[in-house]
Amino acid sequence: MAESIATIKLCEELPGGPDRTKKFEVTAVDVCTAANGVSVTAKASLTCEASSGAFFKTPPLDGKVVATVTLDMGACRITESNIEISGEVGGLLSSLPQTQQFARSWAQYRLSRFCGLQ
């Protein structure tokens, strides 16, 4: 599960830069039952850097990510999701309205692959 989570590319969602994920290291994954399914909470450290084509050339920016999803495994779908990003990069990614939707869509895609639907 940690390997799958580590494949998300959050920094690439930043327009102009820093637009490359230099490091996304999962530090903890907690899986437990929830009232309406299974809850998964993942914690990770994140470093974004500017690619050669980035408009803004900044030094690498660090942050911490806490993502929580609730899964309905029978239906193979995500019923709830939330991603919190702190640190230098947190202000940039958290200000983008598509960050939550991007993370949810990515997680649903990974879940669908796990369930054999893709």
XYZ file of C-alpha atoms in Angstrom:
118
model
C 0.000 0.000 0.000
C 2.816 2.427 0.881
C 4.468 1.797 -2.502
C 1.216 2.611 -4.274
C 0.714 5.799 -2.262
C 4.263 6.903 -3.026
C 3.480 7.101 -6.761
C 1.300 10.227 -6.486
C 2.809 13.277 -8.157
C 1.381 16.249 -6.233
C 4.008 18.805 -7.270
C 3.148 18.336 -10.934
C -0.183 20.039 -10.145
C 1.594 23.350 -9.458
C 1.381 25.627 -12.491
C 4.693 27.317 -13.272
C 6.812 25.668 -10.581
C 8.094 24.139 -8.434
C 6.495 21.549 -10.676
C 8.400 18.318 -10.093
C 8.115 15.874 -7.212
C 11.658 15.379 -5.958
C 10.650 13.219 -2.984
C 7.407 11.702 -1.737
C 8.248 9.385 1.131
C 5.456 7.598 2.981
C 6.225 7.645 6.704
C 3.101 5.925 8.068
C -0.046 4.133 6.874
C -2.912 3.333 9.218
C -5.810 1.112 8.120
C -8.845 0.596 10.334
C -12.543 -0.130 10.104
C -14.925 2.809 9.902
C -18.682 3.107 10.266
C -19.169 3.059 6.497
C -16.185 1.003 5.320
C -12.434 1.081 5.775
C -10.457 4.186 6.680
C -6.896 4.647 5.426
C -4.676 7.450 6.700
C -1.288 7.981 5.099
C 1.411 10.388 6.222
C 4.277 11.414 3.982
C 7.053 13.939 3.549
C 7.079 15.830 0.262
C 9.703 17.873 -1.565
C 8.864 19.812 -4.714
C 11.473 21.329 -7.008
C 11.474 23.328 -10.219
C 11.892 21.387 -13.456
C 14.068 22.763 -16.248
C 10.920 24.084 -17.941
C 9.394 25.720 -14.854
C 8.473 29.382 -15.068
C 9.407 29.986 -11.422
C 12.910 28.821 -10.501
C 12.728 28.271 -6.749
C 14.803 26.219 -4.353
C 13.197 22.905 -3.322
C 10.176 23.295 -1.037
C 9.346 20.794 1.707
C 6.073 19.805 3.294
C 4.156 17.130 5.147
C 1.089 15.371 3.730
C -1.709 13.679 5.665
C -4.282 11.978 3.431
C -7.355 10.214 4.760
C -9.788 8.208 2.642
C -12.776 6.093 3.532
C -13.373 3.155 1.229
C -16.471 1.122 0.487
C -14.633 -2.051 -0.486
C -17.819 -3.854 -1.590
C -18.538 -1.159 -4.163
C -14.820 -0.495 -4.736
C -15.216 3.250 -4.344
C -14.034 6.093 -2.185
C -16.813 7.597 -0.104
C -14.806 10.328 1.659
C -11.373 11.873 1.207
C -9.291 14.687 2.607
C -5.713 15.765 2.031
C -3.849 18.224 4.232
C -0.483 19.622 3.175
C 1.673 21.700 5.498
C 5.080 23.339 5.254
C 6.468 25.513 2.489
C 4.766 23.601 -0.301
C 1.502 23.295 1.644
C 0.516 26.903 1.061
C 0.958 26.511 -2.678
C -0.824 23.165 -3.127
C -3.567 23.866 -0.574
C -4.491 27.076 -2.399
C -5.258 25.183 -5.615
C -8.903 24.094 -5.786
C -8.036 21.031 -7.868
C -5.653 19.500 -5.284
C -8.412 17.714 -3.344
C -10.081 16.471 -6.547
C -6.760 15.380 -8.051
C -5.896 13.357 -4.950
C -9.361 11.768 -4.807
C -9.323 10.864 -8.517
C -5.835 9.394 -8.187
C -6.872 7.323 -5.153
C -10.049 6.085 -6.899
C -7.991 5.043 -9.926
C -5.558 3.088 -7.718
C -8.454 1.471 -5.834
C -10.160 0.479 -9.096
C -6.918 -1.155 -10.274
C -6.652 -2.984 -6.944
C -10.225 -4.261 -7.346
C -9.456 -5.436 -10.900
C -11.772 -2.913 -12.539
C -9.048 -1.339 -14.710
